[in-house]
XYZ file of C-alpha atoms in Angstrom:
649
model
C 9.521 -1.360 -18.488
C 11.013 -3.597 -21.278
C 9.933 -3.308 -24.434
C 10.042 -6.971 -24.673
C 7.431 -7.505 -21.806
C 5.278 -4.785 -23.254
C 4.903 -6.607 -26.576
C 4.607 -10.206 -25.069
C 2.880 -9.669 -21.529
C 0.761 -5.885 -21.777
C -0.584 -5.884 -25.189
C -1.719 -9.151 -26.412
C -4.107 -8.472 -23.093
C -5.628 -5.324 -24.635
C -7.979 -6.673 -26.696
C -9.755 -8.925 -24.083
C -9.794 -6.640 -21.435
C -12.035 -4.837 -23.968
C -14.433 -7.093 -25.270
C -15.121 -7.911 -21.121
C -15.622 -4.131 -20.541
C -18.201 -4.324 -23.378
C -19.676 -7.493 -21.402
C -18.312 -9.392 -24.662
C -16.198 -12.526 -22.637
C -13.915 -13.575 -20.076
C -10.876 -11.032 -19.471
C -7.390 -12.137 -19.117
C -5.449 -12.254 -16.263
C -4.899 -8.631 -14.566
C -2.080 -6.625 -15.403
C -1.577 -5.073 -11.862
C -2.741 -5.585 -8.393
C -1.907 -3.515 -5.516
C -2.558 -4.827 -2.333
C -3.228 -3.201 0.946
C -1.244 -5.413 3.410
C -2.173 -3.736 6.488
C -4.729 -0.991 7.677
C -1.712 0.157 10.252
C -0.106 3.298 9.865
C 1.642 5.428 12.135
C 2.102 8.656 9.626
C -0.923 11.499 9.873
C -0.719 12.693 6.793
C -2.565 16.277 5.836
C -3.402 14.139 2.400
C -4.426 10.841 3.784
C -6.230 9.941 6.485
C -5.703 6.083 6.831
C -3.400 6.788 10.026
C -5.456 8.979 11.504
C -8.311 6.311 11.187
C -6.298 3.605 13.012
C -4.815 5.531 15.731
C -8.398 5.668 16.529
C -9.377 2.288 16.009
C -5.790 0.035 16.225
C -8.082 -3.023 16.410
C -9.182 -2.462 12.921
C -5.818 -4.315 12.205
C -6.724 -7.370 13.322
C -9.140 -8.035 10.030
C -5.575 -8.121 7.735
C -5.634 -10.550 5.758
C -3.889 -13.484 7.121
C -0.513 -15.233 5.684
C -2.766 -18.400 4.855
C -6.078 -16.249 3.377
C -3.373 -14.220 1.330
C -1.438 -17.639 -0.158
C -4.881 -19.175 -0.785
C -6.148 -15.674 -2.952
C -2.907 -15.646 -4.749
C -2.965 -19.138 -6.079
C -6.594 -18.459 -7.701
C -5.159 -15.625 -8.686
C -2.460 -16.695 -11.474
C 0.380 -14.752 -12.948
C 0.015 -10.619 -13.530
C 2.780 -7.981 -14.445
C 2.788 -5.464 -11.496
C 2.350 -6.428 -8.234
C 2.161 -3.001 -6.009
C 1.936 -3.133 -2.249
C 0.124 -0.238 -0.221
C -0.725 0.211 3.042
C -1.546 1.985 5.897
C 2.225 1.686 6.313
C 3.540 -1.929 4.461
C 6.325 -2.651 6.784
C 4.666 -2.152 9.874
C 3.796 -5.932 8.749
C 6.596 -7.606 10.351
C 5.568 -11.109 7.536
C 5.831 -8.667 4.415
C 8.755 -10.370 3.186
C 6.525 -13.738 3.783
C 3.740 -11.773 2.134
C 6.213 -10.945 -0.840
C 7.496 -14.581 -1.419
C 4.058 -15.643 -1.542
C 3.559 -12.909 -4.721
C 6.633 -14.246 -6.458
C 5.617 -18.204 -6.070
C 2.224 -17.706 -7.464
C 1.944 -14.400 -9.286
C 5.442 -14.136 -11.042
C 5.299 -10.272 -11.067
C 7.901 -8.783 -13.853
C 7.946 -5.798 -11.492
C 7.245 -5.247 -7.809
C 6.847 -1.732 -6.315
C 6.610 -0.752 -2.344
C 6.276 2.364 -0.570
C 7.222 3.339 2.829
C 6.925 6.417 5.179
C 10.316 5.614 6.573
C 9.514 5.560 10.019
C 10.966 2.312 10.932
C 14.542 2.080 9.036
C 16.293 -0.501 9.884
C 13.328 -2.294 10.127
C 12.820 -1.153 6.139
C 16.740 -2.082 5.957
C 16.124 -5.608 7.450
C 12.812 -6.472 5.142
C 13.800 -5.425 1.781
C 17.540 -7.401 2.465
C 14.900 -10.223 3.015
C 13.134 -9.883 0.111
C 15.353 -9.510 -2.121
C 16.899 -13.099 -0.688
C 13.515 -14.462 -1.854
C 13.410 -12.696 -5.170
C 16.755 -14.170 -6.397
C 15.346 -17.888 -5.197
C 11.804 -17.117 -7.187
C 12.140 -14.567 -10.046
C 14.202 -14.240 -13.108
C 17.704 -11.865 -12.389
C 16.225 -9.083 -14.505
C 13.297 -8.731 -12.235
C 13.222 -5.192 -10.461
C 12.311 -4.239 -7.132
C 11.733 -0.779 -6.069
C 10.969 1.029 -2.747
C 9.780 4.122 -2.537
C 9.989 6.384 0.522
C 7.765 9.130 0.258
C 8.927 12.883 0.264
C 7.064 15.555 0.686
C 9.195 18.581 1.631
C 12.361 19.044 3.139
C 13.346 19.133 6.525
C 10.633 21.211 8.781
C 8.477 20.979 5.342
C 8.023 17.465 5.082
C 7.442 16.898 8.655
C 4.660 19.019 8.671
C 2.520 16.991 5.520
C 3.383 13.808 6.511
C 2.100 14.929 10.573
C 5.276 13.379 12.348
C 8.026 15.765 13.816
C 11.622 13.960 13.226
C 10.150 12.349 10.074
C 12.337 13.440 7.771
C 15.568 12.676 9.368
C 14.603 8.812 9.537
C 13.376 9.148 5.826
C 17.242 10.327 5.436
C 18.524 7.436 7.164
C 16.304 5.231 4.877
C 17.531 5.929 1.890
C 20.925 5.800 2.866
C 20.506 2.324 4.079
C 18.353 1.357 1.151
C 20.847 2.569 -1.270
C 24.176 0.565 0.645
C 21.986 -1.856 -0.067
C 21.466 -1.028 -3.826
C 25.170 -0.787 -4.244
C 25.424 -4.633 -3.493
C 21.951 -5.536 -5.032
C 21.321 -3.782 -8.822
C 17.953 -5.437 -8.250
C 17.011 -2.960 -5.910
C 15.558 0.269 -6.829
C 15.359 3.551 -4.576
C 12.852 5.614 -6.115
C 11.026 8.573 -4.119
C 7.469 9.826 -4.707
C 5.832 13.257 -3.570
C 2.625 13.796 -3.222
C 1.829 17.312 -4.706
C -0.790 19.225 -3.176
C -2.627 22.520 -1.764
C -0.090 22.005 1.272
C 3.668 22.083 -0.374
C 3.462 24.067 -4.224
C 5.412 26.567 -2.383
C 8.284 24.293 -1.721
C 8.431 22.189 -5.349
C 11.673 24.083 -6.044
C 13.752 23.427 -2.659
C 12.390 19.738 -3.303
C 13.507 19.023 -6.740
C 16.966 20.535 -5.855
C 17.322 18.239 -2.963
C 15.995 15.022 -4.812
C 18.659 15.777 -7.368
C 21.519 16.900 -4.851
C 20.842 13.015 -3.398
C 21.583 10.902 -6.478
C 18.373 9.157 -6.758
C 17.616 7.323 -9.039
C 14.222 7.756 -10.298
C 11.629 10.497 -8.868
C 8.171 10.477 -9.262
C 5.374 12.858 -8.769
C 1.328 12.162 -7.681
C -1.011 14.780 -7.205
C -2.917 14.443 -4.518
C -6.325 12.495 -5.006
C -9.233 12.262 -2.550
C -9.653 8.844 -2.689
C -12.373 6.600 -0.624
C -9.276 4.122 0.337
C -7.545 7.695 1.791
C -10.803 8.705 4.204
C -10.008 11.996 2.375
C -12.923 13.016 -0.055
C -13.797 15.932 0.267
C -10.425 17.523 1.626
C -9.251 20.795 -0.522
C -6.143 19.029 -0.889
C -6.397 18.315 -4.708
C -4.508 21.550 -7.334
C -7.271 22.859 -9.748
C -6.730 22.470 -13.188
C -4.877 24.813 -14.284
C -2.433 24.035 -11.465
C -2.060 20.999 -12.360
C -1.313 21.402 -15.813
C 1.119 24.152 -14.996
C 2.640 21.574 -12.617
C 2.530 18.581 -14.932
C 4.822 20.783 -17.692
C 6.994 21.115 -15.259
C 7.186 17.666 -14.407
C 7.259 16.461 -18.014
C 10.256 18.916 -18.803
C 12.494 17.815 -15.825
C 12.226 14.227 -16.776
C 13.191 15.384 -20.453
C 16.112 17.466 -19.031
C 17.433 14.116 -16.864
C 16.920 11.808 -19.726
C 20.143 11.764 -21.258
C 22.258 8.591 -20.135
C 19.011 6.735 -18.634
C 18.660 3.110 -19.252
C 16.340 1.939 -22.055
C 13.982 0.656 -19.803
C 13.793 3.918 -18.117
C 13.500 6.048 -21.280
C 9.832 4.180 -22.224
C 8.550 4.087 -18.491
C 9.068 7.990 -18.384
C 7.685 8.452 -22.014
C 4.557 6.755 -20.564
C 4.435 8.559 -17.450
C 4.742 12.257 -19.870
C 1.307 10.523 -21.934
C -0.050 9.913 -19.284
C 0.504 13.582 -18.002
C -1.565 15.090 -21.048
C -4.581 12.189 -21.001
C -4.565 13.420 -16.890
C -5.258 17.028 -17.978
C -7.774 15.990 -20.862
C -9.451 14.231 -17.830
C -9.677 17.356 -15.855
C -10.649 19.441 -18.707
C -12.874 17.548 -20.157
C -14.308 16.009 -16.983
C -14.581 12.707 -18.640
C -13.002 9.344 -19.815
C -11.464 10.467 -22.408
C -11.119 7.169 -23.910
C -12.346 3.383 -21.833
C -10.767 3.250 -18.239
C -10.213 -0.665 -17.305
C -10.183 -0.322 -13.707
C -12.064 -3.810 -12.633
C -10.485 -5.194 -15.587
C -6.526 -4.168 -15.859
C -6.002 -3.424 -12.675
C -7.408 -4.741 -9.459
C -7.439 -3.262 -5.649
C -6.981 -5.487 -2.919
C -7.859 -4.379 0.490
C -6.244 -5.711 3.776
C -9.783 -7.302 4.981
C -10.248 -8.728 1.799
C -12.590 -6.736 -0.137
C -12.046 -6.123 -4.264
C -11.795 -2.607 -5.849
C -11.730 -1.650 -9.182
C -9.548 1.179 -8.065
C -9.075 2.374 -4.930
C -10.529 5.743 -5.893
C -13.813 4.396 -6.507
C -12.842 2.009 -3.275
C -16.013 0.325 -1.254
C -18.508 2.185 -2.680
C -18.190 0.025 -6.223
C -16.619 -3.067 -4.167
C -16.725 -6.160 -6.356
C -16.582 -8.007 -3.725
C -14.948 -9.815 -0.216
C -12.835 -12.845 -1.064
C -13.542 -14.044 2.575
C -16.840 -14.833 1.115
C -15.971 -16.101 -2.268
C -13.664 -19.064 -0.521
C -10.377 -17.106 -1.535
C -11.350 -17.684 -5.060
C -10.173 -14.460 -6.835
C -10.869 -15.847 -10.287
C -14.690 -16.724 -9.074
C -15.299 -13.461 -7.772
C -14.177 -11.500 -10.680
C -16.350 -13.089 -12.696
C -19.272 -12.459 -10.390
C -22.894 -10.898 -11.133
C -21.779 -7.751 -9.118
C -18.043 -7.816 -10.172
C -19.502 -7.414 -13.869
C -22.172 -4.615 -12.400
C -19.426 -2.498 -11.084
C -17.270 -3.453 -14.437
C -20.667 -1.777 -16.711
C -20.612 0.744 -14.090
C -16.669 1.771 -15.212
C -17.987 1.828 -18.736
C -21.108 3.531 -18.877
C -18.732 6.732 -17.990
C -20.035 7.043 -14.297
C -16.603 7.821 -12.758
C -13.803 10.104 -14.095
C -10.501 10.565 -12.270
C -6.993 10.717 -13.545
C -5.368 8.106 -10.841
C -1.951 7.315 -11.701
C -1.864 3.602 -11.430
C -4.874 3.303 -12.975
C -4.143 5.393 -16.065
C -0.752 4.262 -16.211
C -2.284 0.984 -17.443
C -4.468 2.861 -19.730
C -1.633 4.183 -21.800
C -0.736 1.585 -22.370
C -3.554 -0.385 -23.638
C -4.450 2.091 -26.232
C -3.171 2.453 -29.151
C -3.971 5.633 -29.294
C -1.795 6.877 -26.216
C 1.144 4.449 -27.496
C 1.790 6.471 -30.621
C 1.891 9.243 -27.962
C 4.392 6.950 -26.265
C 6.627 6.203 -29.290
C 6.548 9.955 -30.479
C 8.103 11.010 -27.064
C 10.382 8.187 -26.625
C 11.741 8.755 -30.574
C 11.321 12.463 -30.642
C 10.976 14.511 -27.753
C 13.698 12.730 -25.709
C 16.625 12.182 -28.312
C 16.079 15.949 -29.267
C 15.397 17.573 -25.826
C 11.937 19.073 -27.050
C 10.413 20.756 -23.930
C 7.058 22.268 -23.639
C 6.098 25.575 -23.167
C 6.211 26.945 -19.889
C 2.744 28.135 -18.467
C 4.200 30.123 -15.366
C 4.876 29.305 -12.106
C 1.240 28.358 -10.223
C -0.435 31.217 -7.740
C -0.862 29.138 -5.284
C -2.094 31.573 -2.647
C -5.195 33.036 -5.243
C -5.925 29.625 -6.265
C -8.828 26.856 -5.835
C -9.196 23.168 -5.230
C -10.704 20.079 -6.496
C -13.387 19.248 -3.836
C -15.202 15.985 -4.578
C -18.212 15.111 -3.048
C -18.318 11.764 -4.794
C -15.328 9.460 -5.949
C -14.739 9.618 -9.236
C -16.082 11.999 -9.880
C -14.850 15.952 -10.870
C -16.929 18.603 -10.193
C -15.945 22.219 -11.012
C -13.084 23.473 -8.419
C -14.240 25.184 -5.213
C -12.138 28.234 -3.489
C -10.259 27.216 0.057
C -9.507 29.508 2.555
C -5.160 29.706 2.024
C -4.480 31.294 5.425
C -6.079 27.638 6.784
C -4.518 25.449 4.303
C -0.987 26.835 2.082
C 1.905 26.772 4.483
C 4.790 28.832 3.206
C 8.606 28.798 3.847
C 8.066 32.106 6.471
C 4.384 30.373 7.828
C 5.286 27.144 8.151
C 3.455 25.980 11.406
C 4.303 23.220 13.304
C 2.593 19.471 13.106
C 0.665 18.378 16.081
C -0.672 15.164 15.356
C -2.442 14.744 18.114
C -3.638 18.102 19.591
C -2.103 19.172 23.184
C -2.562 22.446 23.916
C -1.317 22.036 27.461
C 2.549 22.748 27.853
C 4.414 19.716 29.085
C 7.817 20.273 31.347
C 9.989 18.423 32.318
C 9.686 17.514 36.411
C 12.546 15.280 36.708
C 15.872 12.983 34.493
C 16.723 9.505 37.178
C 20.087 8.466 36.278
C 19.944 4.655 36.386
C 23.611 3.914 34.706
C 26.162 5.231 32.495
C 23.702 5.417 29.562
C 20.297 5.263 30.652
C 17.843 7.289 32.506
C 14.063 8.073 32.976
C 12.823 11.318 31.873
C 9.777 12.299 34.000
C 7.309 15.070 32.685
C 4.023 16.004 33.856
C 0.725 14.104 32.628
C -2.313 16.821 33.587
C -4.263 13.818 33.499
C -3.852 13.353 30.073
C -4.851 9.326 29.515
C -3.198 6.714 27.982
C -3.170 3.236 27.512
C -0.260 1.116 28.797
C 2.204 -0.073 26.121
C 1.335 2.956 23.733
C 4.209 5.733 23.131
C 4.708 9.668 22.920
C 6.923 11.413 20.417
C 9.132 13.572 22.608
C 11.676 16.185 21.373
C 13.202 19.689 22.212
C 10.371 22.619 21.719
C 12.608 24.066 18.851
C 14.476 21.258 17.834
C 14.517 19.512 14.159
C 13.493 16.058 15.220
C 12.125 14.251 17.836
C 11.316 10.343 18.530
C 8.975 7.562 20.069
C 9.462 6.673 23.229
C 6.828 3.962 25.296
C 5.478 5.299 28.799
C 7.429 3.328 31.678
C 4.834 4.866 33.641
C 1.176 3.474 35.357
C -2.178 4.303 34.960
C -2.558 4.968 38.645
C 0.729 7.612 38.445
C 0.140 11.284 38.134
C 3.395 12.083 36.291
C 4.573 10.918 32.663
C 7.764 8.654 32.835
C 9.909 7.253 29.791
C 13.038 4.349 30.253
C 15.731 6.494 27.995
C 19.071 4.693 26.515
C 21.240 7.382 24.962
C 22.617 6.641 21.769
C 26.280 8.187 21.187
C 25.296 9.268 17.401
C 21.793 9.809 17.917
C 19.399 12.804 17.301
C 17.406 12.863 20.654
C 18.262 10.845 23.236
C 21.815 12.815 24.263
C 19.852 16.049 23.760
C 16.842 15.219 26.334
C 19.322 13.783 28.828
C 20.262 17.614 29.097
C 16.747 18.971 29.780
C 16.724 21.178 32.632
C 14.170 20.875 35.187
C 11.185 23.378 34.051
C 12.046 22.816 30.372
C 9.069 22.640 27.954
C 9.225 19.870 26.022
C 7.470 19.064 21.939
C 5.278 16.285 22.756
C 2.747 14.272 20.675
C 0.617 11.361 22.027
C -0.489 9.168 22.899
C 0.241 6.716 20.017
C 0.470 3.491 19.611
C -2.033 0.111 19.037
C 0.668 -2.246 21.444
C -1.425 -3.104 24.315
C -2.291 -6.236 26.675
C -4.944 -7.995 24.979
C -7.903 -8.646 27.370
C -10.197 -10.366 25.550
C -12.312 -12.561 27.636
C -12.260 -15.783 25.477
C -8.031 -15.753 25.966
C -7.277 -18.512 29.254
C -3.780 -18.152 28.785
C -0.405 -16.388 29.805
C 1.040 -12.936 28.497
C 4.998 -13.618 27.663
C 7.009 -10.282 27.750
C 9.856 -10.332 25.718
C 12.539 -7.406 25.787
C 15.789 -6.373 25.277
C 17.082 -3.259 26.971
C 14.971 -0.707 27.215
C 12.467 -3.159 25.318
C 10.957 -3.555 28.974
C 9.294 0.224 29.234
C 6.259 -1.338 27.883
C 6.381 -4.087 30.076
C 7.190 -2.108 33.214
C 3.729 -0.299 32.405
C 2.126 -3.412 31.949
C 2.784 -4.599 35.104
C 2.090 -1.820 37.374
C -1.447 -0.582 36.070
C -2.547 -4.468 36.163
C -1.113 -6.114 39.101
C -3.584 -9.143 39.100
C -2.074 -9.429 35.301
C -0.698 -13.506 34.043
C 2.351 -12.622 33.204
C 6.109 -13.571 32.039
C 8.519 -11.751 31.507
C 11.985 -12.699 29.591
C 14.582 -9.646 29.233
C 17.493 -9.680 27.160
C 20.452 -7.816 28.086
C 23.955 -7.368 28.264
C 24.946 -7.494 32.065
C 22.400 -7.618 35.447
C 23.536 -3.758 36.021
C 21.809 -3.115 32.591
C 18.284 -4.629 35.113
C 16.407 -1.600 36.624
C 13.848 -1.614 39.408
C 13.642 -4.750 39.654
C 11.070 -4.335 42.986
C 8.320 -3.578 40.721
C 8.398 -7.240 39.173
C 7.249 -10.435 40.749
C 10.771 -12.512 40.532
C 9.460 -15.886 39.982
C 8.148 -14.254 36.623
C 11.224 -12.467 35.281
C 13.766 -14.508 33.129
C 17.124 -11.870 33.275
C 19.197 -13.198 29.797
C 22.805 -11.776 30.090
C 24.860 -12.260 26.865
C 28.137 -10.695 28.258
C 28.703 -12.039 31.388
C 27.187 -15.131 33.594
C 25.053 -13.165 36.345
C 21.665 -13.493 35.265
C 19.268 -16.382 35.142
C 20.613 -17.327 31.931
C 23.659 -16.655 30.283
C 23.325 -15.781 26.422
C 21.023 -13.777 24.179
C 17.119 -14.429 25.045
C 16.668 -15.542 21.229
C 18.946 -18.495 22.320
C 16.810 -18.695 25.441
C 13.716 -19.367 23.084
C 15.058 -21.825 21.265
C 16.294 -23.965 24.145
C 12.932 -23.631 26.715
C 9.683 -24.866 24.638
C 6.718 -22.005 24.708
C 3.655 -22.748 24.534
C 2.029 -21.155 21.179
C -1.533 -20.561 22.698
C 0.159 -17.890 24.869
C 0.089 -14.153 23.920
C 3.451 -12.680 23.181
C 5.109 -9.402 23.686
C 7.988 -8.370 21.772
C 9.960 -5.182 22.349
C 13.447 -4.099 21.714
C 16.053 -3.464 18.785
C 15.188 -4.287 15.420
C 17.712 -7.345 15.109
C 16.016 -8.869 18.068
C 12.477 -8.574 16.937
C 12.457 -9.841 13.927
C 14.891 -12.709 15.230
C 11.983 -13.424 18.047
C 9.398 -13.033 15.606
C 11.174 -15.570 13.277
C 11.282 -18.662 15.838
C 8.097 -18.077 17.582
C 6.649 -18.892 14.090
C 8.975 -21.655 13.371
C 7.656 -23.079 16.789
C 4.011 -22.614 16.076
C 2.809 -19.293 17.304
C 0.322 -17.674 15.007
C 1.185 -13.853 13.848
C -2.211 -12.901 15.571
C -0.728 -13.891 18.903
C 2.219 -11.882 18.311
C 2.405 -8.514 19.384
C 5.158 -6.138 18.255
C 5.471 -2.355 17.370
C 8.493 -1.587 15.199
C 9.984 2.200 16.018
C 13.740 2.002 14.235
């Protein structure tokens, strides 16, 4: 944060929020809006159940606010200071850059932050570049963009906590791609964020060392929180106040040790964070709001489905209303009797939590806390005044904070460390979708020098055509998503795989022996045929290379399906199993030779051949093709809701 911004944009609003908290007037515009842009998420984190809820019912993402709805909402909200994107996984929305463009136009934020689970490195890179383009168009040069990959451990520990094997390898790739952008565009800040829970407490030294060796500009710790938003109220993930106090002392001292040479705005930001740690500890100790909380005033949370919350801890338990019910008029919703009741609920002290996003705002708006910020900035930082250490937390013998109601802080509850805590020697492999039966390789069918079909046992497992599995060697360190190629009628599972020379998994799987046991997670995913009875159009499948895999499963599992395939390949020899498709429904676009139905890329074909925007379009292939096809379809009048896509890499 810049001092100029604090003096001109933040501090003047404090009096307005305090009067509104007491019911004495209309508040100023919120400082911060957190927008959960989608319900979709492919992570299965130990500290958050958003991914599990989504994967059990992918249809909930159909309730995501559309671009038109988002624009209408932003128009009525007006300028804010901090735009904090949340999810699900934000980068699972193909139109994330367009959402940010609307925020830049109408909200004019001074700070922008986007977290990510790093499961789609190329998509994250491409979207980040597009967001930066829009920032250059609509925002002053000093406004930064912070992309914050999550890291909860090193190597297998990260994969364990995040619930997806191979996530750490993708995290490293995401960091490399973002740092490369940062070298060319200093507006981008690459900040890592860790959620410290009862799962990874034993790994913090290793984690801290790894982060500093990577040369990351900013590293943030947050304590695992039980939120309505995360569907995890009651989970014993939150360290006890004693452990929290020990950890925040360590975090604070690390910040002070590494503050030398940092820019002024970074030192100001870190001063606020250290002051927040002290406030959070006091809240946990006294179990009350130690100073007024301005949730619902300085900070609001817009959920993916239009619900407006005062914060993500209270969530729907204290919803202020749904923007769809207010004709997308945010100001009217925030002035409603229901919203005022929620503000009174908070003002009366019915909740008390150390939520970072809220209390960082509260610190900025409270003179008492800001005096402490100045003390840290002007005394502790220059003279490297460290806090007395309290020793390392004895994690295995400690207790957890377990909530029974959002926003309350009960006494810590004992938990079973054998079930919860996994230290370095006791690491247990993550299995997001529990599969007890081992899966063995039945065969490998070579299609070309680079492509092959991997066949494994099915064991009667149910799946939906279009879903994917995470596959890897049983003892390997990484794994990758592969879409099912076989049909519902087959008594085996098949996957079309193109070997990537620099890949971690595809060359390894090709060399599997018959009978070898694999690491298998799944089925997962939401990429499936739209069977809505009201739909009367055609299913248009657009693929590049091995992206044909889900469409092969679609066609073979649905013989009466009305479909058309547009398949982009380099040469005709890159098309396989032609006999499984109706030739009249299969258009081959060859980019390296004039041997297919169309000479050129599939994207060129789409530009030259009009489409029916009332059809449903399914896209699968490399990242560049996905985004290019998406933009072409949108430009030709197709709605976002009529485009189905799942980004893996």
